[in-house]
Coordinates of C-alpha atoms and ligand atoms in Angstrom, one line a residue:
M9 CA -19.0 6.9 -22.2
I10 CA -20.5 9.7 -20.2
R11 CA -22.2 11.0 -23.4
A12 CA -23.8 7.6 -24.1
V13 CA -25.1 7.3 -20.5
V14 CA -26.6 10.7 -20.6
R15 CA -28.0 10.5 -24.1
K16 CA -29.8 7.2 -23.5
G17 CA -30.5 7.9 -19.8
V18 CA -32.2 11.2 -20.5
T19 CA -33.9 10.8 -23.9
E20 CA -35.0 7.1 -23.6
Y21 CA -35.4 6.6 -19.9
G22 CA -36.2 10.1 -18.7
H23 CA -33.6 9.9 -15.9
T24 CA -31.9 12.8 -14.3
I25 CA -28.1 12.2 -14.5
V26 CA -25.5 14.0 -12.3
G27 CA -21.8 13.6 -12.3
F28 CA -19.3 13.7 -9.4
R29 CA -16.1 15.8 -9.8
H30 CA -12.8 14.0 -9.3
G31 CA -14.0 10.5 -8.7
W32 CA -14.7 9.2 -5.2
R33 CA -13.5 12.6 -3.8
G34 CA -16.5 14.2 -5.4
V35 CA -18.9 11.6 -4.0
I36 CA -17.4 12.1 -0.5
E37 CA -17.7 15.9 -0.8
G38 CA -21.0 16.0 -2.6
D39 CA -19.2 17.9 -5.5
V40 CA -21.9 17.3 -8.1
I41 CA -22.7 18.7 -11.5
D42 CA -25.7 18.3 -13.7
L43 CA -25.1 16.1 -16.7
D44 CA -27.8 17.1 -19.2
L45 CA -27.7 16.9 -23.0
D46 CA -25.8 20.2 -23.3
A47 CA -23.1 19.1 -20.9
V48 CA -22.2 16.1 -23.1
R49 CA -22.2 17.8 -26.4
G50 CA -18.9 17.5 -28.4
L51 CA -17.4 14.9 -26.0
L52 CA -16.6 12.1 -28.6
P53 CA -13.2 13.3 -29.7
R54 CA -12.1 14.5 -26.3
G55 CA -9.7 12.4 -24.2
G56 CA -9.6 12.3 -20.4
T57 CA -12.8 13.1 -18.6
I58 CA -14.9 16.3 -18.1
L59 CA -15.5 15.2 -14.5
G60 CA -11.8 15.1 -13.4
S61 CA -10.2 12.4 -11.5
S62 CA -8.4 11.7 -8.2
R63 CA -6.8 8.9 -6.3
T64 CA -9.1 9.3 -3.3
N65 CA -10.1 6.2 -1.5
P66 CA -13.2 6.5 0.7
F67 CA -12.1 3.5 2.8
N68 CA -9.0 5.4 3.7
S69 CA -10.6 7.8 6.1
D70 CA -12.8 7.3 9.1
D71 CA -15.8 9.0 7.7
G72 CA -15.3 8.4 4.0
V73 CA -17.9 5.7 3.5
A74 CA -20.4 7.4 5.7
R75 CA -20.0 10.6 3.6
V76 CA -20.5 8.6 0.4
L77 CA -23.7 7.1 1.8
A78 CA -24.8 10.6 2.9
T79 CA -24.3 11.9 -0.6
V80 CA -26.2 8.9 -2.2
E81 CA -29.1 9.8 0.2
S82 CA -29.0 13.6 -0.3
E83 CA -28.7 13.4 -4.1
H84 CA -31.5 10.8 -4.2
L85 CA -29.3 8.5 -6.3
D86 CA -30.9 5.3 -7.6
A87 CA -27.6 4.0 -8.8
L88 CA -24.0 5.0 -9.2
I89 CA -22.0 4.3 -12.4
A90 CA -18.3 4.1 -11.5
I91 CA -15.8 4.5 -14.4
G92 CA -12.2 3.3 -13.8
G93 CA -9.7 0.6 -13.1
E94 CA -8.8 -1.8 -10.3
D95 CA -8.8 0.9 -7.6
T96 CA -12.0 2.8 -8.6
L97 CA -13.9 -0.3 -9.2
G98 CA -12.5 -2.1 -6.1
V99 CA -14.0 0.7 -4.1
A100 CA -17.3 0.3 -6.1
H101 CA -17.4 -3.4 -5.2
R102 CA -16.9 -2.7 -1.5
L103 CA -19.5 0.0 -1.5
G104 CA -22.0 -2.5 -2.9
A105 CA -21.7 -4.3 0.4
E106 CA -22.7 -1.0 2.1
G107 CA -26.0 -1.0 0.2
V108 CA -25.1 1.3 -2.7
R109 CA -26.3 0.1 -6.1
L110 CA -23.1 0.3 -8.3
I111 CA -22.4 -0.4 -11.9
G112 CA -18.8 -0.5 -13.0
V113 CA -17.4 0.5 -16.4
P114 CA -13.8 -0.8 -17.2
K115 CA -11.7 2.2 -18.1
T116 CA -7.9 2.0 -17.8
I117 CA -5.1 2.2 -20.3
D118 CA -3.5 -0.7 -18.5
N119 CA -6.1 -3.2 -19.8
D120 CA -5.6 -5.2 -16.6
L121 CA -9.2 -5.8 -15.4
S122 CA -10.4 -9.3 -15.4
S123 CA -13.7 -10.5 -17.0
T124 CA -13.4 -8.1 -20.0
E125 CA -11.3 -8.7 -23.0
V126 CA -10.4 -5.0 -23.2
T127 CA -10.8 -1.9 -21.2
F128 CA -11.4 1.5 -22.9
G129 CA -8.4 3.7 -23.2
F130 CA -6.1 0.8 -23.9
D131 CA -6.4 1.0 -27.7
T132 CA -5.6 4.7 -27.7
A133 CA -2.6 4.2 -25.4
V134 CA -1.3 1.4 -27.6
Q135 CA -1.7 3.5 -30.8
T136 CA 0.1 6.4 -29.2
A137 CA 3.0 4.2 -28.0
T138 CA 3.2 2.6 -31.5
D139 CA 3.3 6.0 -33.2
A140 CA 6.1 7.0 -30.8
I141 CA 8.1 3.8 -31.5
D142 CA 7.7 4.4 -35.2
R143 CA 9.1 7.8 -34.8
L144 CA 12.0 6.5 -32.6
H145 CA 12.9 4.1 -35.4
T146 CA 14.0 7.1 -37.5
T147 CA 16.8 8.1 -35.1
A148 CA 17.6 4.5 -34.2
E149 CA 18.3 3.7 -37.8
S150 CA 20.0 7.0 -38.9
H151 CA 22.3 7.2 -35.8
D152 CA 22.9 3.5 -35.2
R153 CA 21.4 3.6 -31.7
V154 CA 19.6 1.5 -29.2
M155 CA 16.4 3.3 -28.3
V156 CA 14.8 2.3 -25.0
V157 CA 11.2 3.4 -24.6
E158 CA 9.2 3.2 -21.4
V159 CA 5.4 2.9 -21.4
M160 CA 2.9 2.7 -18.6
G161 CA 1.9 -0.6 -17.1
R162 CA 2.3 -1.0 -13.4
H163 CA 1.4 -4.7 -12.9
A164 CA 0.6 -5.8 -16.4
G165 CA 2.6 -5.4 -19.6
W166 CA -0.3 -5.1 -22.1
I167 CA 0.7 -1.7 -23.5
A168 CA 4.3 -2.8 -23.8
L169 CA 3.5 -6.0 -25.4
H170 CA 1.0 -4.7 -28.0
S171 CA 2.9 -1.5 -28.9
G172 CA 6.1 -3.6 -29.0
L173 CA 4.6 -6.1 -31.4
A174 CA 3.0 -3.4 -33.5
G175 CA 6.2 -1.2 -33.5
G176 CA 8.6 -4.1 -34.2
A177 CA 10.5 -4.0 -30.9
D178 CA 13.6 -6.2 -30.6
V179 CA 13.1 -6.7 -26.8
I180 CA 9.9 -6.2 -24.7
L181 CA 10.2 -6.1 -20.9
I182 CA 7.0 -6.6 -18.9
P183 CA 6.2 -6.9 -15.1
E184 CA 5.0 -10.5 -15.6
R185 CA 8.4 -11.6 -16.8
P186 CA 11.3 -10.5 -14.6
F187 CA 14.1 -9.8 -17.0
D188 CA 17.8 -10.7 -17.1
I189 CA 19.8 -7.7 -18.2
D190 CA 22.6 -9.9 -19.5
Q191 CA 20.2 -11.7 -21.8
V192 CA 18.9 -8.3 -23.0
C193 CA 22.4 -7.2 -23.9
D194 CA 23.2 -10.5 -25.6
R195 CA 20.2 -10.1 -27.8
L196 CA 21.3 -6.6 -28.8
R197 CA 24.8 -7.8 -29.5
H198 CA 23.4 -10.7 -31.6
R199 CA 21.5 -8.2 -33.7
S200 CA 24.5 -6.1 -34.1
K201 CA 26.6 -9.1 -35.2
R202 CA 23.9 -9.8 -37.8
G203 CA 24.5 -6.4 -39.2
E204 CA 21.4 -4.7 -37.7
N205 CA 22.7 -1.3 -36.7
F206 CA 20.0 -0.4 -34.3
S207 CA 17.5 -1.8 -31.8
I208 CA 14.3 -0.8 -30.1
V209 CA 13.7 -1.9 -26.5
V210 CA 10.2 -1.4 -25.0
V211 CA 10.0 -1.4 -21.2
A212 CA 6.8 -1.4 -19.1
E213 CA 7.2 0.9 -16.1
G214 CA 6.6 -2.0 -13.8
A215 CA 9.2 -4.3 -15.3
V216 CA 11.8 -5.6 -12.8
P217 CA 15.1 -7.5 -13.2
A218 CA 15.0 -11.2 -12.3
E219 CA 16.8 -10.6 -9.0
G220 CA 13.7 -8.6 -8.1
T221 CA 15.8 -6.1 -6.2
M222 CA 15.3 -3.0 -8.2
T223 CA 12.1 -0.9 -8.2
V224 CA 12.4 2.5 -9.7
A225 CA 10.0 4.7 -7.8
N226 CA 10.1 8.2 -6.4
G227 CA 8.8 7.1 -3.0
A228 CA 5.4 8.8 -3.2
V229 CA 2.5 6.5 -2.4
D230 CA -1.1 7.1 -3.3
E231 CA -4.3 6.4 -1.3
F232 CA -4.4 2.9 -2.7
G233 CA -0.9 2.1 -1.6
H234 CA 0.6 2.3 -5.1
V235 CA 4.1 3.7 -5.3
Q236 CA 4.6 6.2 -8.2
L237 CA 6.5 4.4 -10.9
G238 CA 8.5 5.7 -13.8
G239 CA 12.1 5.5 -14.7
V240 CA 13.1 1.8 -14.9
A241 CA 14.0 2.5 -18.5
N242 CA 16.8 4.9 -17.3
W243 CA 18.4 2.0 -15.4
V244 CA 18.0 -0.3 -18.4
T245 CA 19.6 2.3 -20.7
D246 CA 22.5 2.9 -18.4
E247 CA 23.1 -0.9 -18.1
I248 CA 22.9 -1.4 -21.9
K249 CA 25.3 1.5 -22.4
S250 CA 27.9 0.3 -19.9
R251 CA 27.7 -3.4 -20.8
T252 CA 27.7 -3.2 -24.6
G253 CA 29.1 0.2 -25.4
F254 CA 26.2 0.8 -27.8
D255 CA 25.0 4.4 -28.2
T256 CA 21.8 4.1 -26.2
R257 CA 19.0 6.6 -25.5
V258 CA 15.9 6.6 -23.4
T259 CA 12.4 8.0 -24.0
I260 CA 9.8 7.8 -21.2
L261 CA 6.3 8.2 -22.6
G262 CA 4.5 8.2 -19.2
H263 CA 1.3 10.4 -19.2
V264 CA 1.6 11.1 -23.0
L265 CA -0.1 7.7 -23.3
R266 CA -3.1 8.9 -21.2
G267 CA -3.9 11.9 -23.2
G268 CA -5.2 13.1 -26.5
T269 CA -7.8 12.1 -28.9
P270 CA -9.3 8.6 -28.5
T271 CA -9.1 6.1 -31.3
A272 CA -12.3 5.2 -33.2
F273 CA -12.2 1.8 -31.5
D274 CA -12.1 3.4 -28.0
R275 CA -14.9 5.8 -28.9
V276 CA -17.1 2.9 -30.1
L277 CA -16.2 0.7 -27.1
A278 CA -16.8 3.5 -24.6
T279 CA -20.2 4.2 -26.3
R280 CA -21.2 0.6 -26.1
F281 CA -20.1 0.4 -22.4
G282 CA -22.0 3.6 -21.6
I283 CA -25.3 2.3 -23.2
A284 CA -24.9 -1.0 -21.3
A285 CA -24.2 0.8 -18.0
I286 CA -27.3 3.0 -18.2
D287 CA -29.3 -0.1 -19.2
A288 CA -28.0 -1.9 -16.2
A289 CA -28.7 1.0 -13.9
H290 CA -32.2 1.3 -15.3
D291 CA -32.9 -2.4 -14.9
G292 CA -32.0 -2.3 -11.2
A293 CA -28.7 -4.2 -11.5
G294 CA -26.0 -3.7 -8.9
D295 CA -22.5 -4.9 -8.1
E296 CA -22.0 -5.6 -11.8
M297 CA -19.5 -4.4 -14.4
V298 CA -20.2 -4.1 -18.1
A299 CA -17.6 -6.0 -20.1
L300 CA -16.6 -7.1 -23.6
Q301 CA -16.6 -10.8 -24.2
C302 CA -16.4 -12.4 -27.6
G303 CA -17.4 -9.1 -29.2
Q304 CA -20.5 -8.8 -27.1
I305 CA -21.2 -6.4 -24.2
V306 CA -22.2 -8.4 -21.2
R307 CA -22.6 -7.9 -17.4
V308 CA -20.2 -9.6 -15.0
P309 CA -20.0 -9.6 -11.2
L310 CA -17.9 -6.6 -10.2
G311 CA -16.1 -8.8 -7.6
D312 CA -14.8 -11.1 -10.4
A313 CA -13.5 -8.2 -12.4
V314 CA -11.5 -6.7 -9.5
G315 CA -10.6 -9.9 -7.8
T316 CA -7.5 -10.7 -9.8
L317 CA -5.5 -8.6 -12.3
K318 CA -5.6 -9.7 -15.9
T319 CA -2.0 -10.1 -16.8
V320 CA -0.6 -10.6 -20.3
D321 CA -1.4 -13.8 -22.1
P322 CA 1.8 -15.9 -21.9
A323 CA 1.2 -17.3 -25.4
L324 CA 1.1 -13.8 -26.9
Y325 CA 4.4 -13.0 -25.1
E326 CA 6.0 -16.2 -26.5
L327 CA 4.8 -15.1 -30.0
A328 CA 6.5 -11.7 -29.5
T329 CA 9.8 -13.4 -28.6
T330 CA 10.0 -14.7 -32.2
F331 CA 11.0 -11.2 -33.1
F332 CA 13.5 -10.6 -30.3
G333 CA 17.3 -10.4 -30.9
Ligands
LIG418 O1 -3.5 3.0 -13.5 C1 -3.2 3.5 -14.7 C2 -1.8 4.1 -14.7 O2 -1.7 4.7 -15.9 C3 -0.6 3.2 -14.4 O3 -0.1 2.5 -15.5 C4 0.4 4.2 -13.9 O4 1.4 3.6 -13.0 C5 -0.5 5.1 -13.1 O5 -1.7 5.2 -13.7 C6 0.1 6.5 -13.0 O6 -0.8 7.3 -12.2 P1 -0.6 8.8 -11.8 O7 -1.0 9.6 -12.9 O8 -1.4 9.0 -10.5 O9 0.9 8.9 -11.6

């Protein structure tokens, strides 16, 4: 993404491009680095970001927005390209109202931004989770076990649903569908009665039981008010063990899904988004996000993209239930 912005921005448009370290924190603090052609060499196969990231919210401190505006002024910025998910781009949209020209780029493994069919990072996370599920199948089958695997997905179960479908999960639990642990256990018993000696259960970190009483969180809250998640699969595993007596093990993939080499699909998508973002910045656009719709890269209002979360398609979840139990 950054490589594409710089390559086209510098060589075709003659712009000077700078990057801010650690997201909005870098803009607040004026922590800027030059992004010339040398700086973006060799980026394609690298995951993460050379700029670093943070959960800083400029609207969370008294002088945050004023400092962002001061940096825009002092660095003589014509436009800012913000790369991220609901939080980063939510800030971008609000800063648009402060007179900053902002272009958003949808990047989150969660794939939960509206107005785009897919965000970049999602495909890599799904592939990584699918590889893990494939590997867990080995022990599941050889040791007659239920393997519970937790993937990221705070509000939306896209990663769980896609990797569960691709990996042949027997149960998939997602935030959009509060689950009934009795029903989960019944499905596993049903499989066992049919002579299937193992099961795979994929759980999104934001999945909750139907009663809605249990949230597994460690209590820490970030600057956007999000509680740190991770661990619901431990509870699911304990319940399955005690209710069914099946030998059940848990694997929490967590940040493994956010690292490593991007898939070819993500590299191409990020490149297309980057080119579209620098085109938009060059054209004088603002308060817009580049998006993928029907295979084409388009520009959409940033407010629409961050207004509501894109949760999983109910029809796709129904399709997945064909393979449950
Ligand atoms: O927003 C993407 C995401 O991957 C969520 O699925 C997850 O809950 C969160 O980030 C984890 O963030 P952190 O690395 O700050 O714990």
